[in-house]
């Protein structure tokens, strides 16, 4: 009997997670898996419950929620034998979409029954893990404002993006990519382990979680009339072809900015110092996978 610890965040996304316990009971194969439930009530609970899974010798940790919940759970099990299962119930669901995990809860739970576990990369920025993306600039400010809003969902995120854009000023950065130095004035610097932010918004269309590399997308400042093209290119999966965008790849990236300030880590805003070290940890986390490959747009 393989033991699963299930973390449920009832406030993720639209907050319709009441049906999860019943679905777990109906879908998970009880002849092979036993289930223990934990509910997120406060910040840090997902990580704390994840450490409970590690210390308790559980086979799998199931994160039911958005990318913030998944990040907290995943951060607890990186570098261990506990496999992470993702049941996407958030606003963006970047990791689930990248790995082609179904957005339907029942079908996502069926991935656990298939019991296909693969090793994937994760990244850290100043030793803080992220599974999908981390970054600074415009998107970090949007993530901060989005977190302050009482409403969740893509519509709210889009509204915050327009509001922030009207007042945002680009910043200067010194960057080392595996020892090679460049200087950039950037509107956005996105550090990507996976291909998308979420909502099928592809910030690094060719990123892989199994290549041992970080994809760094730099969006240079642009005129307001170019904004719709830049924005739409995220959803058409071709931002790498935009003239305002450059994508670099490295195993380790060092970034120095003029002052400390906001970043986002898997969509959650954090305050970080001027000097940043980003590393890729190849094959460092085990994840239940549908076996459909990466970086495709799921139905």
PDB file of C-alpha atoms in Angstrom:
ATOM      1  CA  UNK A   1       0.000   0.000   0.000  1.00  0.00           C
ATOM      2  CA  UNK A   2       1.479   3.348  -1.100  1.00  0.00           C
ATOM      3  CA  UNK A   3       0.662   6.296   1.140  1.00  0.00           C
ATOM      4  CA  UNK A   4      -0.365   9.663  -0.293  1.00  0.00           C
ATOM      5  CA  UNK A   5      -0.539  12.928   1.647  1.00  0.00           C
ATOM      6  CA  UNK A   6      -3.025  15.257  -0.059  1.00  0.00           C
ATOM      7  CA  UNK A   7      -2.799  19.019   0.460  1.00  0.00           C
ATOM      8  CA  UNK A   8      -5.936  20.968  -0.450  1.00  0.00           C
ATOM      9  CA  UNK A   9      -5.984  24.753  -0.717  1.00  0.00           C
ATOM     10  CA  UNK A  10      -9.685  25.741  -0.617  1.00  0.00           C
ATOM     11  CA  UNK A  11      -8.844  29.333  -1.575  1.00  0.00           C
ATOM     12  CA  UNK A  12      -6.896  28.616  -4.770  1.00  0.00           C
ATOM     13  CA  UNK A  13      -8.355  29.962  -8.000  1.00  0.00           C
ATOM     14  CA  UNK A  14     -12.097  30.183  -7.770  1.00  0.00           C
ATOM     15  CA  UNK A  15     -12.124  28.231  -4.500  1.00  0.00           C
ATOM     16  CA  UNK A  16     -14.385  25.377  -5.647  1.00  0.00           C
ATOM     17  CA  UNK A  17     -12.514  22.566  -3.924  1.00  0.00           C
ATOM     18  CA  UNK A  18     -15.377  21.227  -1.800  1.00  0.00           C
ATOM     19  CA  UNK A  19     -15.793  18.261  -4.127  1.00  0.00           C
ATOM     20  CA  UNK A  20     -12.157  17.124  -3.821  1.00  0.00           C
ATOM     21  CA  UNK A  21     -12.509  14.717  -0.841  1.00  0.00           C
ATOM     22  CA  UNK A  22     -15.413  12.920  -2.542  1.00  0.00           C
ATOM     23  CA  UNK A  23     -13.498  12.703  -5.821  1.00  0.00           C
ATOM     24  CA  UNK A  24     -10.439  11.366  -4.051  1.00  0.00           C
ATOM     25  CA  UNK A  25     -12.568   8.681  -2.474  1.00  0.00           C
ATOM     26  CA  UNK A  26     -14.186   7.808  -5.791  1.00  0.00           C
ATOM     27  CA  UNK A  27     -11.157   7.964  -8.102  1.00  0.00           C
ATOM     28  CA  UNK A  28      -7.999   6.947  -6.221  1.00  0.00           C
ATOM     29  CA  UNK A  29      -7.371   3.202  -6.389  1.00  0.00           C
ATOM     30  CA  UNK A  30      -7.769   2.079  -2.766  1.00  0.00           C
ATOM     31  CA  UNK A  31      -6.225  -1.294  -3.504  1.00  0.00           C
ATOM     32  CA  UNK A  32      -2.877   0.443  -4.092  1.00  0.00           C
ATOM     33  CA  UNK A  33      -3.028   3.841  -2.360  1.00  0.00           C
ATOM     34  CA  UNK A  34      -4.058   5.130   1.057  1.00  0.00           C
ATOM     35  CA  UNK A  35      -4.922   8.816   1.425  1.00  0.00           C
ATOM     36  CA  UNK A  36      -4.346  11.303   4.249  1.00  0.00           C
ATOM     37  CA  UNK A  37      -5.867  14.791   3.873  1.00  0.00           C
ATOM     38  CA  UNK A  38      -4.462  18.140   4.997  1.00  0.00           C
ATOM     39  CA  UNK A  39      -6.086  21.546   4.365  1.00  0.00           C
ATOM     40  CA  UNK A  40      -4.132  24.760   3.862  1.00  0.00           C
ATOM     41  CA  UNK A  41      -5.262  27.406   6.338  1.00  0.00           C
ATOM     42  CA  UNK A  42      -2.257  29.723   6.578  1.00  0.00           C
ATOM     43  CA  UNK A  43       0.802  30.791   4.599  1.00  0.00           C
ATOM     44  CA  UNK A  44       3.512  28.149   4.819  1.00  0.00           C
ATOM     45  CA  UNK A  45       1.114  25.250   5.390  1.00  0.00           C
ATOM     46  CA  UNK A  46       1.820  23.640   2.016  1.00  0.00           C
ATOM     47  CA  UNK A  47       5.532  23.491   2.777  1.00  0.00           C
ATOM     48  CA  UNK A  48       4.940  22.290   6.327  1.00  0.00           C
ATOM     49  CA  UNK A  49       2.652  19.486   5.178  1.00  0.00           C
ATOM     50  CA  UNK A  50       5.166  18.618   2.470  1.00  0.00           C
ATOM     51  CA  UNK A  51       7.856  18.146   5.107  1.00  0.00           C
ATOM     52  CA  UNK A  52       5.405  15.946   6.995  1.00  0.00           C
ATOM     53  CA  UNK A  53       5.221  13.737   3.899  1.00  0.00           C
ATOM     54  CA  UNK A  54       9.010  13.545   3.681  1.00  0.00           C
ATOM     55  CA  UNK A  55       9.550  12.885   7.387  1.00  0.00           C
ATOM     56  CA  UNK A  56       6.701  10.370   7.458  1.00  0.00           C
ATOM     57  CA  UNK A  57       8.035   8.331   4.549  1.00  0.00           C
ATOM     58  CA  UNK A  58       5.037   8.899   2.270  1.00  0.00           C
ATOM     59  CA  UNK A  59       5.187   7.714  -1.334  1.00  0.00           C
ATOM     60  CA  UNK A  60       3.497  10.773  -2.827  1.00  0.00           C
ATOM     61  CA  UNK A  61       2.505  14.335  -2.018  1.00  0.00           C
ATOM     62  CA  UNK A  62      -0.607  15.549  -3.841  1.00  0.00           C
ATOM     63  CA  UNK A  63      -0.948  19.338  -4.219  1.00  0.00           C
ATOM     64  CA  UNK A  64      -4.522  20.430  -4.955  1.00  0.00           C
ATOM     65  CA  UNK A  65      -4.431  24.145  -5.706  1.00  0.00           C
ATOM     66  CA  UNK A  66      -2.675  26.804  -7.732  1.00  0.00           C
ATOM     67  CA  UNK A  67       0.973  27.427  -8.521  1.00  0.00           C
ATOM     68  CA  UNK A  68       1.634  28.944  -5.086  1.00  0.00           C
ATOM     69  CA  UNK A  69       0.343  25.828  -3.332  1.00  0.00           C
ATOM     70  CA  UNK A  70       2.273  23.623  -5.746  1.00  0.00           C
ATOM     71  CA  UNK A  71       5.452  25.627  -5.138  1.00  0.00           C
ATOM     72  CA  UNK A  72       5.141  25.273  -1.362  1.00  0.00           C
ATOM     73  CA  UNK A  73       4.572  21.539  -1.613  1.00  0.00           C
ATOM     74  CA  UNK A  74       7.261  20.996  -4.237  1.00  0.00           C
ATOM     75  CA  UNK A  75       9.822  23.014  -2.262  1.00  0.00           C
ATOM     76  CA  UNK A  76       9.430  20.518   0.572  1.00  0.00           C
ATOM     77  CA  UNK A  77      10.074  17.417  -1.530  1.00  0.00           C
ATOM     78  CA  UNK A  78      12.860  18.503  -3.913  1.00  0.00           C
ATOM     79  CA  UNK A  79      15.843  16.224  -3.609  1.00  0.00           C
ATOM     80  CA  UNK A  80      13.820  13.477  -1.874  1.00  0.00           C
ATOM     81  CA  UNK A  81      12.123  10.237  -2.912  1.00  0.00           C
ATOM     82  CA  UNK A  82       8.622  11.676  -2.354  1.00  0.00           C
ATOM     83  CA  UNK A  83       6.858  12.142  -5.693  1.00  0.00           C
ATOM     84  CA  UNK A  84       4.758  15.256  -6.305  1.00  0.00           C
ATOM     85  CA  UNK A  85       1.303  14.959  -7.870  1.00  0.00           C
ATOM     86  CA  UNK A  86      -0.282  18.141  -9.231  1.00  0.00           C
ATOM     87  CA  UNK A  87      -4.063  18.606  -9.282  1.00  0.00           C
ATOM     88  CA  UNK A  88      -4.472  22.040 -10.925  1.00  0.00           C
ATOM     89  CA  UNK A  89      -7.128  24.206  -9.264  1.00  0.00           C
ATOM     90  CA  UNK A  90      -5.580  27.666  -9.442  1.00  0.00           C
ATOM     91  CA  UNK A  91      -5.705  30.793 -11.556  1.00  0.00           C
ATOM     92  CA  UNK A  92      -2.835  29.967 -13.912  1.00  0.00           C
ATOM     93  CA  UNK A  93      -1.797  26.336 -13.315  1.00  0.00           C
ATOM     94  CA  UNK A  94       1.520  26.799 -15.087  1.00  0.00           C
ATOM     95  CA  UNK A  95       3.195  23.570 -13.964  1.00  0.00           C
ATOM     96  CA  UNK A  96       0.148  21.421 -14.644  1.00  0.00           C
ATOM     97  CA  UNK A  97      -0.278  22.857 -18.124  1.00  0.00           C
ATOM     98  CA  UNK A  98       3.415  22.494 -18.970  1.00  0.00           C
ATOM     99  CA  UNK A  99       3.362  18.815 -17.985  1.00  0.00           C
ATOM    100  CA  UNK A 100       0.056  18.194 -19.791  1.00  0.00           C
ATOM    101  CA  UNK A 101      -1.723  17.290 -16.584  1.00  0.00           C
ATOM    102  CA  UNK A 102      -5.483  17.562 -17.231  1.00  0.00           C
ATOM    103  CA  UNK A 103      -7.263  20.633 -15.900  1.00  0.00           C
ATOM    104  CA  UNK A 104     -10.192  18.373 -15.036  1.00  0.00           C
ATOM    105  CA  UNK A 105      -9.796  17.256 -11.403  1.00  0.00           C
ATOM    106  CA  UNK A 106     -11.017  13.709 -11.965  1.00  0.00           C
ATOM    107  CA  UNK A 107      -8.646  13.183 -14.885  1.00  0.00           C
ATOM    108  CA  UNK A 108      -5.753  14.739 -12.939  1.00  0.00           C
ATOM    109  CA  UNK A 109      -6.369  12.249 -10.112  1.00  0.00           C
ATOM    110  CA  UNK A 110      -6.335   9.414 -12.642  1.00  0.00           C
ATOM    111  CA  UNK A 111      -2.721  10.390 -13.436  1.00  0.00           C
ATOM    112  CA  UNK A 112      -1.883   9.265  -9.892  1.00  0.00           C
ATOM    113  CA  UNK A 113      -3.513   5.886 -10.476  1.00  0.00           C
ATOM    114  CA  UNK A 114      -1.330   5.413 -13.571  1.00  0.00           C
ATOM    115  CA  UNK A 115       1.650   5.778 -11.195  1.00  0.00           C
ATOM    116  CA  UNK A 116       4.102   7.021 -13.818  1.00  0.00           C
ATOM    117  CA  UNK A 117       6.781   8.994 -11.952  1.00  0.00           C
ATOM    118  CA  UNK A 118       9.508  10.892 -13.802  1.00  0.00           C
ATOM    119  CA  UNK A 119      12.444  13.036 -12.712  1.00  0.00           C
ATOM    120  CA  UNK A 120      12.229  16.729 -13.651  1.00  0.00           C
ATOM    121  CA  UNK A 121      14.401  19.781 -13.119  1.00  0.00           C
ATOM    122  CA  UNK A 122      13.660  22.505 -10.627  1.00  0.00           C
ATOM    123  CA  UNK A 123      15.404  25.849 -10.192  1.00  0.00           C
ATOM    124  CA  UNK A 124      16.347  28.113  -7.310  1.00  0.00           C
ATOM    125  CA  UNK A 125      16.833  31.842  -6.966  1.00  0.00           C
ATOM    126  CA  UNK A 126      19.036  32.556  -3.949  1.00  0.00           C
ATOM    127  CA  UNK A 127      18.213  29.005  -2.784  1.00  0.00           C
ATOM    128  CA  UNK A 128      14.424  29.516  -3.032  1.00  0.00           C
ATOM    129  CA  UNK A 129      12.948  26.811  -5.290  1.00  0.00           C
ATOM    130  CA  UNK A 130      10.663  27.451  -8.236  1.00  0.00           C
ATOM    131  CA  UNK A 131       9.107  24.927 -10.592  1.00  0.00           C
ATOM    132  CA  UNK A 132       7.869  27.130 -13.462  1.00  0.00           C
ATOM    133  CA  UNK A 133       9.082  30.715 -13.574  1.00  0.00           C
ATOM    134  CA  UNK A 134      10.623  33.418 -11.487  1.00  0.00           C
ATOM    135  CA  UNK A 135      11.279  36.941 -12.576  1.00  0.00           C
ATOM    136  CA  UNK A 136      11.575  40.636 -12.029  1.00  0.00           C
ATOM    137  CA  UNK A 137      10.315  43.747 -13.688  1.00  0.00           C
ATOM    138  CA  UNK A 138       6.821  44.362 -14.977  1.00  0.00           C
ATOM    139  CA  UNK A 139       5.473  40.853 -14.314  1.00  0.00           C
ATOM    140  CA  UNK A 140       6.743  40.896 -10.727  1.00  0.00           C
ATOM    141  CA  UNK A 141       4.874  44.138 -10.076  1.00  0.00           C
ATOM    142  CA  UNK A 142       1.722  42.656 -11.603  1.00  0.00           C
ATOM    143  CA  UNK A 143       2.080  39.589  -9.371  1.00  0.00           C
ATOM    144  CA  UNK A 144       2.391  41.852  -6.329  1.00  0.00           C
ATOM    145  CA  UNK A 145      -0.708  43.890  -7.209  1.00  0.00           C
ATOM    146  CA  UNK A 146      -2.656  40.750  -8.140  1.00  0.00           C
ATOM    147  CA  UNK A 147      -1.891  39.229  -4.728  1.00  0.00           C
ATOM    148  CA  UNK A 148      -3.299  42.333  -3.016  1.00  0.00           C
ATOM    149  CA  UNK A 149      -6.621  42.068  -4.850  1.00  0.00           C
ATOM    150  CA  UNK A 150      -9.500  40.228  -3.238  1.00  0.00           C
ATOM    151  CA  UNK A 151     -10.550  38.698  -6.559  1.00  0.00           C
ATOM    152  CA  UNK A 152      -8.705  35.868  -8.315  1.00  0.00           C
ATOM    153  CA  UNK A 153      -8.852  34.603 -11.886  1.00  0.00           C
ATOM    154  CA  UNK A 154      -7.474  35.579 -15.293  1.00  0.00           C
ATOM    155  CA  UNK A 155      -9.731  38.606 -15.731  1.00  0.00           C
ATOM    156  CA  UNK A 156      -8.372  40.195 -12.568  1.00  0.00           C
ATOM    157  CA  UNK A 157      -4.800  39.420 -13.636  1.00  0.00           C
ATOM    158  CA  UNK A 158      -5.378  41.030 -17.030  1.00  0.00           C
ATOM    159  CA  UNK A 159      -6.856  44.141 -15.417  1.00  0.00           C
ATOM    160  CA  UNK A 160      -3.844  44.483 -13.094  1.00  0.00           C
ATOM    161  CA  UNK A 161      -1.504  44.085 -16.073  1.00  0.00           C
ATOM    162  CA  UNK A 162      -3.040  47.092 -17.855  1.00  0.00           C
ATOM    163  CA  UNK A 163      -2.942  49.211 -14.699  1.00  0.00           C
ATOM    164  CA  UNK A 164       0.712  48.453 -13.946  1.00  0.00           C
ATOM    165  CA  UNK A 165       1.787  48.932 -17.560  1.00  0.00           C
ATOM    166  CA  UNK A 166       0.530  52.510 -17.586  1.00  0.00           C
ATOM    167  CA  UNK A 167       3.076  53.530 -14.927  1.00  0.00           C
ATOM    168  CA  UNK A 168       5.938  51.032 -15.146  1.00  0.00           C
ATOM    169  CA  UNK A 169       9.565  52.073 -15.883  1.00  0.00           C
ATOM    170  CA  UNK A 170      12.205  49.603 -17.085  1.00  0.00           C
ATOM    171  CA  UNK A 171      15.377  48.918 -15.076  1.00  0.00           C
ATOM    172  CA  UNK A 172      19.085  48.225 -15.745  1.00  0.00           C
ATOM    173  CA  UNK A 173      20.691  44.838 -15.027  1.00  0.00           C
ATOM    174  CA  UNK A 174      24.137  43.236 -15.116  1.00  0.00           C
ATOM    175  CA  UNK A 175      23.845  39.542 -15.959  1.00  0.00           C
ATOM    176  CA  UNK A 176      26.292  36.615 -16.025  1.00  0.00           C
ATOM    177  CA  UNK A 177      25.235  33.478 -17.898  1.00  0.00           C
ATOM    178  CA  UNK A 178      27.591  30.620 -17.017  1.00  0.00           C
ATOM    179  CA  UNK A 179      30.275  33.285 -16.587  1.00  0.00           C
ATOM    180  CA  UNK A 180      29.501  35.363 -19.720  1.00  0.00           C
ATOM    181  CA  UNK A 181      28.592  38.974 -18.845  1.00  0.00           C
ATOM    182  CA  UNK A 182      25.950  41.114 -20.524  1.00  0.00           C
ATOM    183  CA  UNK A 183      24.222  44.362 -19.564  1.00  0.00           C
ATOM    184  CA  UNK A 184      20.565  44.940 -20.316  1.00  0.00           C
ATOM    185  CA  UNK A 185      17.841  47.491 -19.782  1.00  0.00           C
ATOM    186  CA  UNK A 186      14.771  45.326 -19.406  1.00  0.00           C
ATOM    187  CA  UNK A 187      11.021  45.622 -19.101  1.00  0.00           C
ATOM    188  CA  UNK A 188      10.860  41.990 -17.962  1.00  0.00           C
ATOM    189  CA  UNK A 189      13.428  39.359 -17.040  1.00  0.00           C
ATOM    190  CA  UNK A 190      11.777  35.957 -16.812  1.00  0.00           C
ATOM    191  CA  UNK A 191      13.762  33.001 -15.484  1.00  0.00           C
ATOM    192  CA  UNK A 192      12.102  29.872 -16.779  1.00  0.00           C
ATOM    193  CA  UNK A 193      12.274  26.225 -15.875  1.00  0.00           C
ATOM    194  CA  UNK A 194       8.942  25.571 -17.613  1.00  0.00           C
ATOM    195  CA  UNK A 195       7.539  27.189 -20.729  1.00  0.00           C
ATOM    196  CA  UNK A 196       4.684  29.286 -19.420  1.00  0.00           C
ATOM    197  CA  UNK A 197       3.418  31.573 -16.705  1.00  0.00           C
ATOM    198  CA  UNK A 198       0.063  29.790 -16.758  1.00  0.00           C
ATOM    199  CA  UNK A 199      -3.191  30.224 -18.673  1.00  0.00           C
ATOM    200  CA  UNK A 200      -1.277  29.047 -21.773  1.00  0.00           C
ATOM    201  CA  UNK A 201       0.804  32.234 -21.705  1.00  0.00           C
ATOM    202  CA  UNK A 202       4.181  31.050 -23.065  1.00  0.00           C
ATOM    203  CA  UNK A 203       7.073  33.215 -21.871  1.00  0.00           C
ATOM    204  CA  UNK A 204       9.749  30.664 -22.894  1.00  0.00           C
ATOM    205  CA  UNK A 205       8.146  28.537 -25.634  1.00  0.00           C
ATOM    206  CA  UNK A 206      11.001  26.034 -25.907  1.00  0.00           C
ATOM    207  CA  UNK A 207      11.840  25.582 -22.233  1.00  0.00           C
ATOM    208  CA  UNK A 208      12.109  22.024 -20.958  1.00  0.00           C
ATOM    209  CA  UNK A 209      12.065  20.679 -17.417  1.00  0.00           C
ATOM    210  CA  UNK A 210      14.363  17.828 -18.403  1.00  0.00           C
ATOM    211  CA  UNK A 211      17.306  19.567 -20.083  1.00  0.00           C
ATOM    212  CA  UNK A 212      19.223  20.886 -17.064  1.00  0.00           C
ATOM    213  CA  UNK A 213      18.997  24.477 -18.330  1.00  0.00           C
ATOM    214  CA  UNK A 214      17.342  27.777 -17.405  1.00  0.00           C
ATOM    215  CA  UNK A 215      15.691  29.739 -20.215  1.00  0.00           C
ATOM    216  CA  UNK A 216      15.989  33.470 -19.521  1.00  0.00           C
ATOM    217  CA  UNK A 217      13.580  35.641 -21.504  1.00  0.00           C
ATOM    218  CA  UNK A 218      14.449  39.339 -21.621  1.00  0.00           C
ATOM    219  CA  UNK A 219      11.811  41.734 -22.926  1.00  0.00           C
ATOM    220  CA  UNK A 220      13.315  45.111 -23.786  1.00  0.00           C
ATOM    221  CA  UNK A 221      11.380  48.372 -23.386  1.00  0.00           C
ATOM    222  CA  UNK A 222       8.879  48.975 -26.175  1.00  0.00           C
ATOM    223  CA  UNK A 223       6.398  51.618 -27.296  1.00  0.00           C
ATOM    224  CA  UNK A 224       2.824  51.456 -26.092  1.00  0.00           C
ATOM    225  CA  UNK A 225       1.558  50.617 -29.565  1.00  0.00           C
ATOM    226  CA  UNK A 226       3.738  47.460 -29.563  1.00  0.00           C
ATOM    227  CA  UNK A 227       2.173  46.190 -26.328  1.00  0.00           C
ATOM    228  CA  UNK A 228      -0.714  44.283 -27.946  1.00  0.00           C
ATOM    229  CA  UNK A 229       1.697  42.418 -30.246  1.00  0.00           C
ATOM    230  CA  UNK A 230       4.011  41.526 -27.359  1.00  0.00           C
ATOM    231  CA  UNK A 231       1.053  40.407 -25.248  1.00  0.00           C
ATOM    232  CA  UNK A 232      -0.555  38.334 -27.984  1.00  0.00           C
ATOM    233  CA  UNK A 233       2.747  36.646 -28.850  1.00  0.00           C
ATOM    234  CA  UNK A 234       2.665  35.023 -25.408  1.00  0.00           C
ATOM    235  CA  UNK A 235      -0.559  33.240 -26.285  1.00  0.00           C
ATOM    236  CA  UNK A 236       0.474  32.422 -29.857  1.00  0.00           C
ATOM    237  CA  UNK A 237       3.593  30.751 -28.438  1.00  0.00           C
ATOM    238  CA  UNK A 238       5.969  32.822 -30.565  1.00  0.00           C
ATOM    239  CA  UNK A 239       7.317  35.521 -28.256  1.00  0.00           C
ATOM    240  CA  UNK A 240      10.827  34.326 -29.099  1.00  0.00           C
ATOM    241  CA  UNK A 241      10.303  35.763 -32.605  1.00  0.00           C
ATOM    242  CA  UNK A 242       9.419  39.265 -31.358  1.00  0.00           C
ATOM    243  CA  UNK A 243      12.081  41.907 -32.064  1.00  0.00           C
ATOM    244  CA  UNK A 244      11.901  43.185 -28.476  1.00  0.00           C
ATOM    245  CA  UNK A 245      12.694  39.759 -27.009  1.00  0.00           C
ATOM    246  CA  UNK A 246      15.918  37.806 -26.485  1.00  0.00           C
ATOM    247  CA  UNK A 247      16.136  34.359 -24.914  1.00  0.00           C
ATOM    248  CA  UNK A 248      19.326  32.997 -23.362  1.00  0.00           C
ATOM    249  CA  UNK A 249      20.007  29.569 -21.860  1.00  0.00           C
ATOM    250  CA  UNK A 250      22.388  28.665 -19.037  1.00  0.00           C
ATOM    251  CA  UNK A 251      22.827  26.359 -16.066  1.00  0.00           C
ATOM    252  CA  UNK A 252      23.558  29.244 -13.703  1.00  0.00           C
ATOM    253  CA  UNK A 253      22.641  32.913 -14.011  1.00  0.00           C
ATOM    254  CA  UNK A 254      23.809  35.770 -11.789  1.00  0.00           C
ATOM    255  CA  UNK A 255      21.889  39.050 -11.886  1.00  0.00           C
ATOM    256  CA  UNK A 256      22.743  42.362 -10.252  1.00  0.00           C
ATOM    257  CA  UNK A 257      20.224  45.195 -10.206  1.00  0.00           C
ATOM    258  CA  UNK A 258      20.533  48.695  -8.759  1.00  0.00           C
ATOM    259  CA  UNK A 259      18.341  48.034  -5.737  1.00  0.00           C
ATOM    260  CA  UNK A 260      16.433  45.325  -3.949  1.00  0.00           C
ATOM    261  CA  UNK A 261      12.792  44.939  -4.837  1.00  0.00           C
ATOM    262  CA  UNK A 262       9.935  42.702  -5.904  1.00  0.00           C
ATOM    263  CA  UNK A 263      10.258  39.431  -7.753  1.00  0.00           C
ATOM    264  CA  UNK A 264       7.790  36.666  -8.299  1.00  0.00           C
ATOM    265  CA  UNK A 265       8.456  33.014  -7.618  1.00  0.00           C
ATOM    266  CA  UNK A 266       5.929  30.795  -9.403  1.00  0.00           C
ATOM    267  CA  UNK A 267       3.585  33.776  -9.474  1.00  0.00           C
ATOM    268  CA  UNK A 268       3.830  34.688  -5.797  1.00  0.00           C
ATOM    269  CA  UNK A 269       5.426  38.087  -5.053  1.00  0.00           C
ATOM    270  CA  UNK A 270       8.519  38.234  -2.836  1.00  0.00           C
ATOM    271  CA  UNK A 271      11.066  40.890  -1.882  1.00  0.00           C
ATOM    272  CA  UNK A 272      14.584  39.935  -2.976  1.00  0.00           C
ATOM    273  CA  UNK A 273      18.018  41.599  -2.725  1.00  0.00           C
ATOM    274  CA  UNK A 274      20.068  43.335  -5.425  1.00  0.00           C
ATOM    275  CA  UNK A 275      22.275  40.304  -6.109  1.00  0.00           C
ATOM    276  CA  UNK A 276      20.610  37.137  -7.347  1.00  0.00           C
ATOM    277  CA  UNK A 277      21.934  33.674  -8.185  1.00  0.00           C
ATOM    278  CA  UNK A 278      19.694  31.382 -10.232  1.00  0.00           C
ATOM    279  CA  UNK A 279      20.556  27.689 -10.590  1.00  0.00           C
ATOM    280  CA  UNK A 280      19.025  24.701 -12.341  1.00  0.00           C
ATOM    281  CA  UNK A 281      18.939  21.429 -10.384  1.00  0.00           C
ATOM    282  CA  UNK A 282      18.724  18.729 -13.040  1.00  0.00           C
ATOM    283  CA  UNK A 283      16.368  15.849 -12.288  1.00  0.00           C
ATOM    284  CA  UNK A 284      15.932  17.109  -8.739  1.00  0.00           C
ATOM    285  CA  UNK A 285      12.214  16.459  -8.241  1.00  0.00           C
ATOM    286  CA  UNK A 286       9.998  13.442  -8.911  1.00  0.00           C
ATOM    287  CA  UNK A 287       6.559  14.173 -10.372  1.00  0.00           C
ATOM    288  CA  UNK A 288       3.589  12.021 -11.353  1.00  0.00           C
ATOM    289  CA  UNK A 289       3.358  12.480 -15.125  1.00  0.00           C
ATOM    290  CA  UNK A 290       0.728  11.556 -17.732  1.00  0.00           C
ATOM    291  CA  UNK A 291       3.598  10.603 -20.033  1.00  0.00           C
ATOM    292  CA  UNK A 292       2.543  12.968 -22.801  1.00  0.00           C
ATOM    293  CA  UNK A 293       5.739  14.984 -22.913  1.00  0.00           C
ATOM    294  CA  UNK A 294       6.149  18.677 -22.154  1.00  0.00           C
ATOM    295  CA  UNK A 295       5.348  22.094 -23.483  1.00  0.00           C
ATOM    296  CA  UNK A 296       2.134  21.411 -25.349  1.00  0.00           C
ATOM    297  CA  UNK A 297      -1.163  23.173 -24.929  1.00  0.00           C
ATOM    298  CA  UNK A 298      -3.509  20.750 -23.134  1.00  0.00           C
ATOM    299  CA  UNK A 299      -7.206  20.588 -23.869  1.00  0.00           C
TER     300      UNK A 299
END
